[in-house]
Amino acid sequence: MEYTVTVFLLLGILPLLNSMNSSSSSAAHRCFCQVTGHLDDCTCDVESIDAFNNIELFPKLQKLLESDYFRFYKVNLNKPCPFWEENSHCGSRNCAVNPCKANEVPEGIKSSSFKYSEEASNELQECEKAEKLGSVDSSLSEETRRALLDWNRHDDVEDRFCVVDDEESPDSQYVDLLLNPERFTGYKGTEAWQIWNSIYEENCFKPNTVKRPLNPMERYREKDGRSFYRWLEGQCVEKRAFFRLVSGLHASISVHLSARYLLDDNWFERKWGHNISEFQQRFDEELTKGEGPKRLRNLYFLYLIELRALSKVLPFFKLPSFQLYTGQPAQDQRNKELLLEVLHVAKSFPLHFDEASLFTGNLQEAAKLKEDFKLTFRNISRIMDCVGCFKCRLWGKLQTQGLGTALKILFSERQIEALPKSRSPNPTFQLTRQEIVALFNAFGRISTSIRELENFRSLLSKVH
């Protein structure tokens, strides 16, 4: 009890709770009335996550994501939609993505995305000192070159929860994530709803007889969003978790768009900031027929899942052979130290989600359910290529790949624990640079969403 009170005081939530109690009809109360206390299927509570994220983890994580290794993401934004004909694209200039020019990407990142070998790293540094970057590959020993090729060719498709882009495709380009931030672009309406409708209706284990509230793609409307969630109560914990992950991802994206909304666009400036009305439209209990606050609770559930993955993958990043390689040795070493610090902070959280509760019971049925889980999430990752707004597509692909990587980590616990003892040059668990960049940036988006909720709580406490 004392811990919870301390958390409330640190975050300044007690005064807000008192004001909400005195005015139960306030906008803050309608959005956050259920976003408190214990989370279903977890041993954690909302307040503990707020304190941990906003005070301990968020600042360090943001600093890490500003580094060269994590800001450049290679993506193919020109892949055709595999499910329906998609001819229209967002015409707003806010939808545009500005890819990097060749000289804007650090040479170490371009020369290879997989240089985790300490031997390769040392040899490359010698090459750089000799200013022979153009002949990096030929300067490596034959043994090292074979190891790098084996790593490049490592086929872990069976372990992946996402369909990933071919980095060697001429359509794949590096994007500077800091110069292409996720924010409101104006992409909404029927096209945007078609994306989420395909995800929820066809890829969330939801019975066809159950309709989502506020869904313009369906004629049938639920009178009360609370009744929509009743179908989840009878589902197994795995299917409930899957739906809540998707809903949490949707909620996180909605928070970003509301927090970085185009408030003013004129000849002199373009002003981005918090749009309270947009946030209410997405999360107000009355405006969403009771669904909005549940979406926010699912955001916290998603946070716990990805936080757990970061705590589990620490042995991989602690390997001496792992390098955050950009071609700047001193900076790369500092960034690895910061990365390990972030992971140690993640591991220190006392109320982690217990993934041991998933896929238990009958081994055959559990294996089948896990495979369904994986294939369904892969399908969702493919739907991201149907998003008409290129900036939305960029961040949608990155965040689904990040969540898919987190799931891959959680289901590879034994392989990760065996890494420190393994002497194999090709360990059974590996992560590509793209997976690493997606994993941390996706969690960075969720961490930012949790941080932004504190801002919206404050802003909405003044609205009735």
Tab-separated table of C-alpha atoms in Angstrom:
chain	number	residue	atom	x	y	z
A	1	MET	CA	0.000	0.000	0.000
A	2	GLU	CA	2.841	2.403	0.902
A	3	TYR	CA	4.539	1.639	-2.425
A	4	THR	CA	1.369	2.491	-4.371
A	5	VAL	CA	0.906	5.763	-2.472
A	6	THR	CA	4.544	6.673	-3.127
A	7	VAL	CA	4.092	5.912	-6.823
A	8	PHE	CA	1.002	8.127	-6.934
A	9	LEU	CA	2.856	10.970	-5.231
A	10	LEU	CA	5.836	10.690	-7.591
A	11	LEU	CA	3.598	10.907	-10.618
A	12	GLY	CA	1.342	13.566	-9.197
A	13	ILE	CA	-1.631	11.256	-9.646
A	14	LEU	CA	-3.194	11.625	-6.174
A	15	PRO	CA	-4.368	15.201	-6.743
A	16	LEU	CA	-5.695	14.162	-10.127
A	17	LEU	CA	-7.554	11.200	-8.666
A	18	ASN	CA	-9.112	13.447	-6.057
A	19	SER	CA	-10.267	15.898	-8.693
A	20	MET	CA	-11.643	13.042	-10.786
A	21	ASN	CA	-13.594	11.742	-7.806
A	22	SER	CA	-15.067	15.176	-7.216
A	23	SER	CA	-16.201	15.408	-10.825
A	24	SER	CA	-17.113	11.965	-12.105
A	25	SER	CA	-18.337	13.429	-15.379
A	26	SER	CA	-14.949	14.971	-16.270
A	27	ALA	CA	-13.268	14.018	-19.520
A	28	ALA	CA	-10.304	12.593	-17.603
A	29	HIS	CA	-12.593	10.334	-15.614
A	30	ARG	CA	-14.383	9.073	-18.723
A	31	CYS	CA	-11.091	8.149	-20.411
A	32	PHE	CA	-9.129	6.873	-17.397
A	33	CYS	CA	-11.755	5.606	-14.955
A	34	GLN	CA	-10.772	1.992	-15.665
A	35	VAL	CA	-7.090	2.656	-16.335
A	36	THR	CA	-5.955	1.936	-12.818
A	37	GLY	CA	-5.169	-0.964	-10.527
A	38	HIS	CA	-4.562	-4.603	-11.354
A	39	LEU	CA	-4.296	-5.804	-14.982
A	40	ASP	CA	-6.076	-9.006	-16.033
A	41	ASP	CA	-3.896	-12.115	-16.548
A	42	CYS	CA	-0.979	-10.299	-14.858
A	43	THR	CA	0.466	-9.747	-11.406
A	44	CYS	CA	1.057	-6.081	-12.164
A	45	ASP	CA	-0.860	-2.823	-11.805
A	46	VAL	CA	-1.076	0.300	-13.931
A	47	GLU	CA	0.497	2.604	-11.355
A	48	SER	CA	3.650	0.489	-11.030
A	49	ILE	CA	4.146	0.567	-14.801
A	50	ASP	CA	3.666	4.352	-14.929
A	51	ALA	CA	6.291	4.959	-12.242
A	52	PHE	CA	8.796	2.477	-13.662
A	53	ASN	CA	8.479	3.626	-17.267
A	54	ASN	CA	8.268	7.370	-16.817
A	55	ILE	CA	10.967	7.723	-14.184
A	56	GLU	CA	13.436	4.869	-14.667
A	57	LEU	CA	13.272	3.544	-18.230
A	58	PHE	CA	11.897	6.162	-20.644
A	59	PRO	CA	14.791	8.700	-20.474
A	60	LYS	CA	17.519	6.086	-21.019
A	61	LEU	CA	15.598	4.380	-23.820
A	62	GLN	CA	15.025	7.637	-25.702
A	63	LYS	CA	18.736	8.451	-25.568
A	64	LEU	CA	19.565	5.012	-26.996
A	65	LEU	CA	17.081	5.379	-29.861
A	66	GLU	CA	18.681	8.642	-30.940
A	67	SER	CA	21.954	6.849	-31.734
A	68	ASP	CA	22.911	6.024	-35.323
A	69	TYR	CA	22.512	2.277	-34.888
A	70	PHE	CA	18.858	2.550	-33.932
A	71	ARG	CA	17.686	5.525	-35.981
A	72	PHE	CA	18.254	3.960	-39.423
A	73	TYR	CA	15.735	1.325	-40.489
A	74	LYS	CA	15.709	-0.407	-43.875
A	75	VAL	CA	12.246	-0.991	-45.271
A	76	ASN	CA	10.442	-1.710	-48.537
A	77	LEU	CA	7.447	0.605	-48.771
A	78	ASN	CA	6.583	-0.457	-52.317
A	79	LYS	CA	5.493	-4.040	-51.725
A	80	PRO	CA	2.014	-4.651	-53.163
A	81	CYS	CA	-0.900	-5.461	-50.883
A	82	PRO	CA	-1.275	-9.268	-50.891
A	83	PHE	CA	-4.973	-9.301	-49.935
A	84	TRP	CA	-6.821	-6.743	-52.047
A	85	GLU	CA	-6.149	-4.332	-54.866
A	86	GLU	CA	-4.784	-1.138	-53.418
A	87	ASN	CA	-4.543	1.642	-56.003
A	88	SER	CA	-5.151	4.672	-53.836
A	89	HIS	CA	-2.512	6.243	-51.632
A	90	CYS	CA	-2.703	9.063	-49.166
A	91	GLY	CA	-2.393	12.335	-51.069
A	92	SER	CA	-1.357	14.375	-48.044
A	93	ARG	CA	2.228	15.594	-47.898
A	94	ASN	CA	2.190	14.429	-44.272
A	95	CYS	CA	2.037	10.838	-45.543
A	96	ALA	CA	5.320	11.102	-47.413
A	97	VAL	CA	8.466	9.335	-46.241
A	98	ASN	CA	11.867	10.801	-47.066
A	99	PRO	CA	14.371	7.959	-47.548
A	100	CYS	CA	18.043	8.497	-46.825
A	101	LYS	CA	20.566	9.447	-49.445
A	102	ALA	CA	23.557	7.146	-49.784
A	103	ASN	CA	25.911	9.492	-47.919
A	104	GLU	CA	23.515	9.924	-44.974
A	105	VAL	CA	23.769	6.347	-43.688
A	106	PRO	CA	26.856	5.403	-41.640
A	107	GLU	CA	29.249	3.321	-43.694
A	108	GLY	CA	29.383	0.566	-41.065
A	109	ILE	CA	25.624	0.049	-41.252
A	110	LYS	CA	25.617	-0.105	-45.061
A	111	SER	CA	28.621	-2.413	-45.363
A	112	SER	CA	26.894	-5.139	-43.394
A	113	SER	CA	23.914	-5.394	-41.073
A	114	PHE	CA	25.242	-8.517	-39.418
A	115	LYS	CA	28.777	-7.763	-38.195
A	116	TYR	CA	28.518	-9.213	-34.717
A	117	SER	CA	31.805	-11.100	-34.985
A	118	GLU	CA	34.504	-9.550	-32.803
A	119	GLU	CA	37.134	-10.687	-35.274
A	120	ALA	CA	35.261	-9.091	-38.152
A	121	SER	CA	34.811	-5.882	-36.189
A	122	ASN	CA	38.522	-5.652	-35.354
A	123	GLU	CA	39.566	-6.308	-38.926
A	124	LEU	CA	37.118	-3.740	-40.222
A	125	GLN	CA	38.511	-1.138	-37.844
A	126	GLU	CA	41.977	-1.760	-39.273
A	127	CYS	CA	40.542	-1.326	-42.752
A	128	GLU	CA	38.924	1.938	-41.784
A	129	LYS	CA	42.177	3.244	-40.382
A	130	ALA	CA	43.734	2.470	-43.763
A	131	GLU	CA	40.811	4.246	-45.475
A	132	LYS	CA	39.896	1.186	-47.485
A	133	LEU	CA	36.196	1.084	-46.768
A	134	GLY	CA	35.447	0.299	-50.373
A	135	SER	CA	37.172	-3.069	-50.075
A	136	VAL	CA	35.883	-4.158	-46.676
A	137	ASP	CA	34.812	-7.621	-47.739
A	138	SER	CA	38.006	-8.518	-49.578
A	139	SER	CA	40.104	-7.440	-46.592
A	140	LEU	CA	38.537	-9.993	-44.244
A	141	SER	CA	39.985	-13.405	-43.666
A	142	GLU	CA	38.307	-16.212	-45.580
A	143	GLU	CA	37.090	-17.767	-42.322
A	144	THR	CA	35.523	-14.500	-41.168
A	145	ARG	CA	33.899	-13.890	-44.545
A	146	ARG	CA	32.327	-17.355	-44.465
A	147	ALA	CA	31.030	-16.722	-40.940
A	148	LEU	CA	29.423	-13.452	-42.013
A	149	LEU	CA	27.871	-15.084	-45.053
A	150	ASP	CA	26.495	-17.894	-42.895
A	151	TRP	CA	24.980	-15.303	-40.573
A	152	ASN	CA	23.471	-13.434	-43.501
A	153	ARG	CA	21.971	-16.636	-44.846
A	154	HIS	CA	20.726	-17.855	-41.493
A	155	ASP	CA	17.194	-18.992	-42.160
A	156	ASP	CA	15.092	-18.571	-39.060
A	157	VAL	CA	11.775	-18.244	-40.857
A	158	GLU	CA	10.260	-20.895	-38.615
A	159	ASP	CA	11.138	-18.817	-35.555
A	160	ARG	CA	9.751	-15.572	-36.923
A	161	PHE	CA	6.355	-14.139	-36.160
A	162	CYS	CA	6.579	-11.679	-39.061
A	163	VAL	CA	7.005	-11.700	-42.812
A	164	VAL	CA	10.061	-9.474	-43.222
A	165	ASP	CA	11.263	-7.342	-46.112
A	166	ASP	CA	14.098	-8.499	-48.345
A	167	GLU	CA	16.883	-6.098	-47.439
A	168	GLU	CA	18.674	-6.825	-50.706
A	169	SER	CA	15.684	-5.753	-52.799
A	170	PRO	CA	16.318	-2.591	-54.854
A	171	ASP	CA	13.023	-1.290	-53.421
A	172	SER	CA	14.342	-1.462	-49.846
A	173	GLN	CA	15.672	1.854	-48.584
A	174	TYR	CA	17.098	3.215	-45.355
A	175	VAL	CA	14.861	5.635	-43.497
A	176	ASP	CA	15.963	7.962	-40.710
A	177	LEU	CA	13.260	7.407	-38.089
A	178	LEU	CA	14.082	10.656	-36.295
A	179	LEU	CA	13.398	12.640	-39.466
A	180	ASN	CA	10.206	10.710	-40.250
A	181	PRO	CA	8.422	10.703	-36.873
A	182	GLU	CA	5.150	8.919	-36.271
A	183	ARG	CA	2.363	11.497	-36.067
A	184	PHE	CA	-1.078	12.319	-37.420
A	185	THR	CA	-1.062	12.393	-41.223
A	186	GLY	CA	-4.761	12.731	-42.034
A	187	TYR	CA	-4.981	9.090	-43.127
A	188	LYS	CA	-8.335	7.872	-41.828
A	189	GLY	CA	-11.819	6.957	-42.967
A	190	THR	CA	-12.831	3.859	-44.924
A	191	GLU	CA	-9.315	2.941	-46.105
A	192	ALA	CA	-7.824	3.059	-42.629
A	193	TRP	CA	-10.795	1.191	-41.196
A	194	GLN	CA	-10.345	-1.533	-43.809
A	195	ILE	CA	-6.867	-2.236	-42.403
A	196	TRP	CA	-8.017	-2.553	-38.802
A	197	ASN	CA	-11.186	-4.348	-39.828
A	198	SER	CA	-9.142	-7.018	-41.615
A	199	ILE	CA	-6.938	-7.406	-38.541
A	200	TYR	CA	-9.715	-7.607	-35.958
A	201	GLU	CA	-12.334	-9.502	-37.949
A	202	GLU	CA	-10.097	-12.041	-39.660
A	203	ASN	CA	-6.958	-12.335	-37.518
A	204	CYS	CA	-7.890	-12.106	-33.840
A	205	PHE	CA	-9.622	-15.445	-33.210
A	206	LYS	CA	-12.894	-13.529	-32.828
A	207	PRO	CA	-16.158	-15.356	-33.659
A	208	ASN	CA	-17.917	-13.963	-36.724
A	209	THR	CA	-21.084	-13.542	-34.684
A	210	VAL	CA	-19.393	-10.968	-32.429
A	211	LYS	CA	-19.218	-7.467	-33.907
A	212	ARG	CA	-16.954	-4.675	-32.788
A	213	PRO	CA	-18.605	-1.469	-31.624
A	214	LEU	CA	-18.211	1.668	-33.738
A	215	ASN	CA	-17.261	-0.386	-36.767
A	216	PRO	CA	-18.412	1.427	-39.954
A	217	MET	CA	-17.558	-1.663	-42.018
A	218	GLU	CA	-20.460	-3.543	-40.414
A	219	ARG	CA	-24.158	-2.745	-40.491
A	220	TYR	CA	-24.702	-4.262	-37.073
A	221	ARG	CA	-23.797	-1.990	-34.180
A	222	GLU	CA	-23.227	-3.036	-30.601
A	223	LYS	CA	-25.248	-0.789	-28.309
A	224	ASP	CA	-22.668	-1.147	-25.585
A	225	GLY	CA	-18.952	-1.805	-26.039
A	226	ARG	CA	-18.869	-3.684	-22.739
A	227	SER	CA	-20.845	-6.558	-24.251
A	228	PHE	CA	-18.252	-6.853	-27.014
A	229	TYR	CA	-15.602	-7.879	-24.496
A	230	ARG	CA	-17.709	-10.661	-23.014
A	231	TRP	CA	-16.636	-13.043	-25.766
A	232	LEU	CA	-13.047	-12.778	-24.488
A	233	GLU	CA	-14.015	-14.110	-21.064
A	234	GLY	CA	-14.714	-17.564	-22.483
A	235	GLN	CA	-11.499	-17.717	-24.520
A	236	CYS	CA	-8.255	-19.370	-23.455
A	237	VAL	CA	-5.579	-17.098	-22.023
A	238	GLU	CA	-3.534	-17.299	-25.248
A	239	LYS	CA	-6.341	-16.000	-27.472
A	240	ARG	CA	-7.194	-13.307	-24.961
A	241	ALA	CA	-3.529	-12.288	-24.942
A	242	PHE	CA	-3.393	-12.157	-28.742
A	243	PHE	CA	-6.406	-9.853	-28.970
A	244	ARG	CA	-5.088	-7.627	-26.210
A	245	LEU	CA	-1.703	-7.318	-27.935
A	246	VAL	CA	-3.354	-6.162	-31.163
A	247	SER	CA	-5.699	-3.832	-29.302
A	248	GLY	CA	-2.760	-2.461	-27.289
A	249	LEU	CA	-0.790	-1.794	-30.470
A	250	HIS	CA	-3.809	-0.010	-31.960
A	251	ALA	CA	-4.171	2.050	-28.774
A	252	SER	CA	-0.489	2.981	-28.759
A	253	ILE	CA	-0.654	4.214	-32.343
A	254	SER	CA	-3.787	6.213	-31.498
A	255	VAL	CA	-2.008	7.871	-28.570
A	256	HIS	CA	0.902	8.882	-30.825
A	257	LEU	CA	-1.420	10.396	-33.423
A	258	SER	CA	-3.299	12.336	-30.740
A	259	ALA	CA	-0.089	13.581	-29.093
A	260	ARG	CA	1.540	14.710	-32.349
A	261	TYR	CA	-1.421	16.206	-34.155
A	262	LEU	CA	-1.165	18.947	-36.782
A	263	LEU	CA	-2.713	21.847	-34.867
A	264	ASP	CA	-1.792	24.644	-37.262
A	265	ASP	CA	-0.559	24.698	-40.856
A	266	ASN	CA	0.098	28.062	-42.466
A	267	TRP	CA	2.697	29.897	-44.511
A	268	PHE	CA	4.855	30.577	-41.480
A	269	GLU	CA	4.872	27.320	-39.504
A	270	ARG	CA	3.441	23.882	-38.960
A	271	LYS	CA	2.582	23.332	-35.327
A	272	TRP	CA	2.267	19.833	-33.878
A	273	GLY	CA	0.926	19.069	-30.420
A	274	HIS	CA	-1.648	17.373	-28.203
A	275	ASN	CA	-5.177	17.185	-29.605
A	276	ILE	CA	-7.496	16.536	-26.671
A	277	SER	CA	-10.581	16.083	-28.837
A	278	GLU	CA	-8.848	13.449	-30.972
A	279	PHE	CA	-7.791	11.572	-27.850
A	280	GLN	CA	-11.361	11.660	-26.525
A	281	GLN	CA	-12.754	10.354	-29.794
A	282	ARG	CA	-10.511	7.301	-29.431
A	283	PHE	CA	-10.662	6.670	-25.673
A	284	ASP	CA	-13.594	8.471	-24.008
A	285	GLU	CA	-15.870	5.871	-22.395
A	286	GLU	CA	-19.026	7.546	-23.651
A	287	LEU	CA	-17.803	8.277	-27.184
A	288	THR	CA	-16.493	4.701	-27.664
A	289	LYS	CA	-19.469	2.912	-26.093
A	290	GLY	CA	-17.331	1.761	-23.174
A	291	GLU	CA	-14.452	0.414	-25.270
A	292	GLY	CA	-11.916	3.269	-24.977
A	293	PRO	CA	-10.603	2.681	-21.431
A	294	LYS	CA	-10.216	-1.043	-22.203
A	295	ARG	CA	-8.015	-0.129	-25.139
A	296	LEU	CA	-5.751	1.802	-22.791
A	297	ARG	CA	-5.566	-1.131	-20.381
A	298	ASN	CA	-4.525	-3.313	-23.317
A	299	LEU	CA	-1.731	-0.819	-24.032
A	300	TYR	CA	-0.316	-1.575	-20.576
A	301	PHE	CA	-0.611	-5.303	-21.285
A	302	LEU	CA	1.383	-4.851	-24.499
A	303	TYR	CA	4.002	-2.903	-22.547
A	304	LEU	CA	4.427	-5.810	-20.121
A	305	ILE	CA	4.868	-8.331	-22.933
A	306	GLU	CA	7.570	-6.346	-24.714
A	307	LEU	CA	9.262	-5.399	-21.434
A	308	ARG	CA	9.429	-9.094	-20.556
A	309	ALA	CA	11.065	-9.850	-23.902
A	310	LEU	CA	13.753	-7.222	-23.263
A	311	SER	CA	14.510	-8.748	-19.872
A	312	LYS	CA	14.763	-12.216	-21.428
A	313	VAL	CA	17.075	-11.305	-24.329
A	314	LEU	CA	19.834	-9.799	-22.153
A	315	PRO	CA	22.202	-12.834	-22.528
A	316	PHE	CA	22.244	-12.352	-26.319
A	317	PHE	CA	23.339	-8.716	-26.120
A	318	LYS	CA	25.882	-9.454	-23.363
A	319	LEU	CA	27.868	-11.729	-25.690
A	320	PRO	CA	31.338	-10.225	-26.302
A	321	SER	CA	30.920	-10.977	-30.002
A	322	PHE	CA	27.851	-8.768	-30.293
A	323	GLN	CA	28.604	-5.322	-31.672
A	324	LEU	CA	26.350	-2.316	-32.282
A	325	TYR	CA	28.426	-1.790	-35.397
A	326	THR	CA	28.240	1.538	-37.246
A	327	GLY	CA	31.939	2.025	-38.019
A	328	GLN	CA	32.554	4.410	-35.087
A	329	PRO	CA	34.255	2.139	-32.501
A	330	ALA	CA	34.248	4.495	-29.497
A	331	GLN	CA	30.649	5.550	-29.994
A	332	ASP	CA	29.587	1.954	-30.708
A	333	GLN	CA	31.071	0.827	-27.392
A	334	ARG	CA	29.304	3.599	-25.461
A	335	ASN	CA	26.034	2.690	-27.120
A	336	LYS	CA	26.441	-0.974	-26.229
A	337	GLU	CA	27.005	0.027	-22.610
A	338	LEU	CA	23.843	2.150	-22.723
A	339	LEU	CA	21.957	-0.715	-24.362
A	340	LEU	CA	22.990	-3.105	-21.579
A	341	GLU	CA	22.019	-0.497	-18.997
A	342	VAL	CA	18.525	-0.251	-20.540
A	343	LEU	CA	18.197	-4.039	-20.526
A	344	HIS	CA	19.323	-4.307	-16.896
A	345	VAL	CA	16.721	-1.694	-15.947
A	346	ALA	CA	14.091	-3.698	-17.841
A	347	LYS	CA	15.148	-6.850	-16.015
A	348	SER	CA	14.894	-5.093	-12.642
A	349	PHE	CA	11.126	-4.559	-12.950
A	350	PRO	CA	9.644	-6.577	-10.067
A	351	LEU	CA	6.260	-7.461	-11.589
A	352	HIS	CA	7.042	-9.028	-14.956
A	353	PHE	CA	4.444	-10.878	-17.022
A	354	ASP	CA	4.773	-14.643	-16.567
A	355	GLU	CA	4.845	-16.177	-20.040
A	356	ALA	CA	4.921	-19.635	-18.442
A	357	SER	CA	1.137	-19.312	-18.201
A	358	LEU	CA	0.904	-19.508	-22.002
A	359	PHE	CA	0.681	-22.685	-24.078
A	360	THR	CA	0.457	-25.111	-21.180
A	361	GLY	CA	-1.666	-28.244	-20.824
A	362	ASN	CA	-1.889	-30.858	-23.569
A	363	LEU	CA	1.373	-30.686	-25.508
A	364	GLN	CA	-0.170	-31.396	-28.903
A	365	GLU	CA	-2.932	-28.837	-28.465
A	366	ALA	CA	-0.467	-26.272	-27.101
A	367	ALA	CA	1.846	-26.758	-30.089
A	368	LYS	CA	-1.064	-26.339	-32.497
A	369	LEU	CA	-2.222	-23.192	-30.721
A	370	LYS	CA	1.289	-21.748	-30.760
A	371	GLU	CA	1.554	-22.359	-34.503
A	372	ASP	CA	-1.844	-20.722	-35.077
A	373	PHE	CA	-0.667	-17.808	-32.951
A	374	LYS	CA	2.458	-17.434	-35.071
A	375	LEU	CA	0.767	-17.779	-38.467
A	376	THR	CA	-1.973	-15.331	-37.547
A	377	PHE	CA	0.519	-12.699	-36.461
A	378	ARG	CA	2.488	-13.208	-39.671
A	379	ASN	CA	-0.703	-12.472	-41.533
A	380	ILE	CA	-1.093	-9.201	-39.646
A	381	SER	CA	2.454	-8.223	-40.606
A	382	ARG	CA	1.530	-8.765	-44.264
A	383	ILE	CA	-1.534	-6.531	-43.903
A	384	MET	CA	0.817	-3.619	-43.165
A	385	ASP	CA	1.715	-3.600	-46.866
A	386	CYS	CA	-1.886	-2.596	-47.570
A	387	VAL	CA	-1.687	0.686	-45.640
A	388	GLY	CA	-2.188	3.542	-48.105
A	389	CYS	CA	-0.228	6.166	-46.143
A	390	PHE	CA	3.514	5.552	-46.527
A	391	LYS	CA	4.439	7.046	-43.155
A	392	CYS	CA	1.736	4.975	-41.474
A	393	ARG	CA	3.000	1.942	-43.399
A	394	LEU	CA	6.571	2.584	-42.243
A	395	TRP	CA	5.638	2.727	-38.564
A	396	GLY	CA	3.077	-0.052	-38.872
A	397	LYS	CA	5.663	-2.399	-40.372
A	398	LEU	CA	8.282	-1.441	-37.801
A	399	GLN	CA	5.965	-1.892	-34.820
A	400	THR	CA	4.552	-5.229	-35.972
A	401	GLN	CA	8.081	-6.483	-36.631
A	402	GLY	CA	9.107	-5.238	-33.198
A	403	LEU	CA	6.246	-7.064	-31.494
A	404	GLY	CA	6.924	-10.148	-33.629
A	405	THR	CA	10.557	-10.062	-32.513
A	406	ALA	CA	9.461	-9.785	-28.880
A	407	LEU	CA	7.275	-12.878	-29.307
A	408	LYS	CA	10.155	-14.716	-30.990
A	409	ILE	CA	12.306	-13.930	-27.934
A	410	LEU	CA	9.692	-15.123	-25.438
A	411	PHE	CA	9.325	-18.428	-27.268
A	412	SER	CA	13.109	-18.952	-27.550
A	413	GLU	CA	13.930	-18.904	-23.849
A	414	ARG	CA	15.952	-22.134	-23.818
A	415	GLN	CA	18.076	-21.126	-26.807
A	416	ILE	CA	18.820	-17.725	-25.262
A	417	GLU	CA	19.751	-19.188	-21.872
A	418	ALA	CA	22.164	-21.575	-23.607
A	419	LEU	CA	24.038	-18.768	-25.422
A	420	PRO	CA	26.701	-18.042	-22.767
A	421	LYS	CA	27.662	-21.726	-22.660
A	422	SER	CA	27.605	-22.308	-26.410
A	423	ARG	CA	30.807	-22.327	-28.422
A	424	SER	CA	29.078	-22.733	-31.759
A	425	PRO	CA	29.910	-20.035	-34.360
A	426	ASN	CA	26.256	-20.194	-35.430
A	427	PRO	CA	24.079	-20.258	-32.293
A	428	THR	CA	20.495	-21.422	-32.603
A	429	PHE	CA	19.195	-18.015	-31.523
A	430	GLN	CA	20.071	-14.972	-33.579
A	431	LEU	CA	18.635	-11.554	-34.298
A	432	THR	CA	19.267	-9.562	-37.449
A	433	ARG	CA	19.993	-5.858	-37.237
A	434	GLN	CA	16.516	-5.138	-38.620
A	435	GLU	CA	14.922	-7.176	-35.845
A	436	ILE	CA	17.008	-5.379	-33.212
A	437	VAL	CA	16.157	-1.923	-34.549
A	438	ALA	CA	12.466	-2.825	-34.789
A	439	LEU	CA	12.390	-4.399	-31.306
A	440	PHE	CA	13.760	-1.345	-29.503
A	441	ASN	CA	11.978	1.280	-31.576
A	442	ALA	CA	8.659	-0.536	-31.205
A	443	PHE	CA	9.107	-0.653	-27.448
A	444	GLY	CA	10.167	2.984	-27.591
A	445	ARG	CA	6.807	3.819	-29.164
A	446	ILE	CA	4.928	2.000	-26.400
A	447	SER	CA	7.084	3.603	-23.716
A	448	THR	CA	6.323	6.996	-25.263
A	449	SER	CA	2.599	6.214	-25.261
A	450	ILE	CA	2.672	5.407	-21.540
A	451	ARG	CA	4.535	8.656	-20.924
A	452	GLU	CA	2.032	10.627	-23.030
A	453	LEU	CA	-0.899	9.283	-21.016
A	454	GLU	CA	0.377	11.297	-18.064
A	455	ASN	CA	0.183	14.425	-20.237
A	456	PHE	CA	-3.333	13.615	-21.406
A	457	ARG	CA	-4.474	12.895	-17.850
A	458	SER	CA	-3.347	16.366	-16.890
A	459	LEU	CA	-4.863	18.087	-19.924
A	460	LEU	CA	-8.186	16.271	-19.667
A	461	SER	CA	-8.548	16.950	-15.938
A	462	LYS	CA	-9.381	20.518	-16.953
A	463	VAL	CA	-12.037	19.470	-19.507
A	464	HIS	CA	-15.686	18.647	-18.622
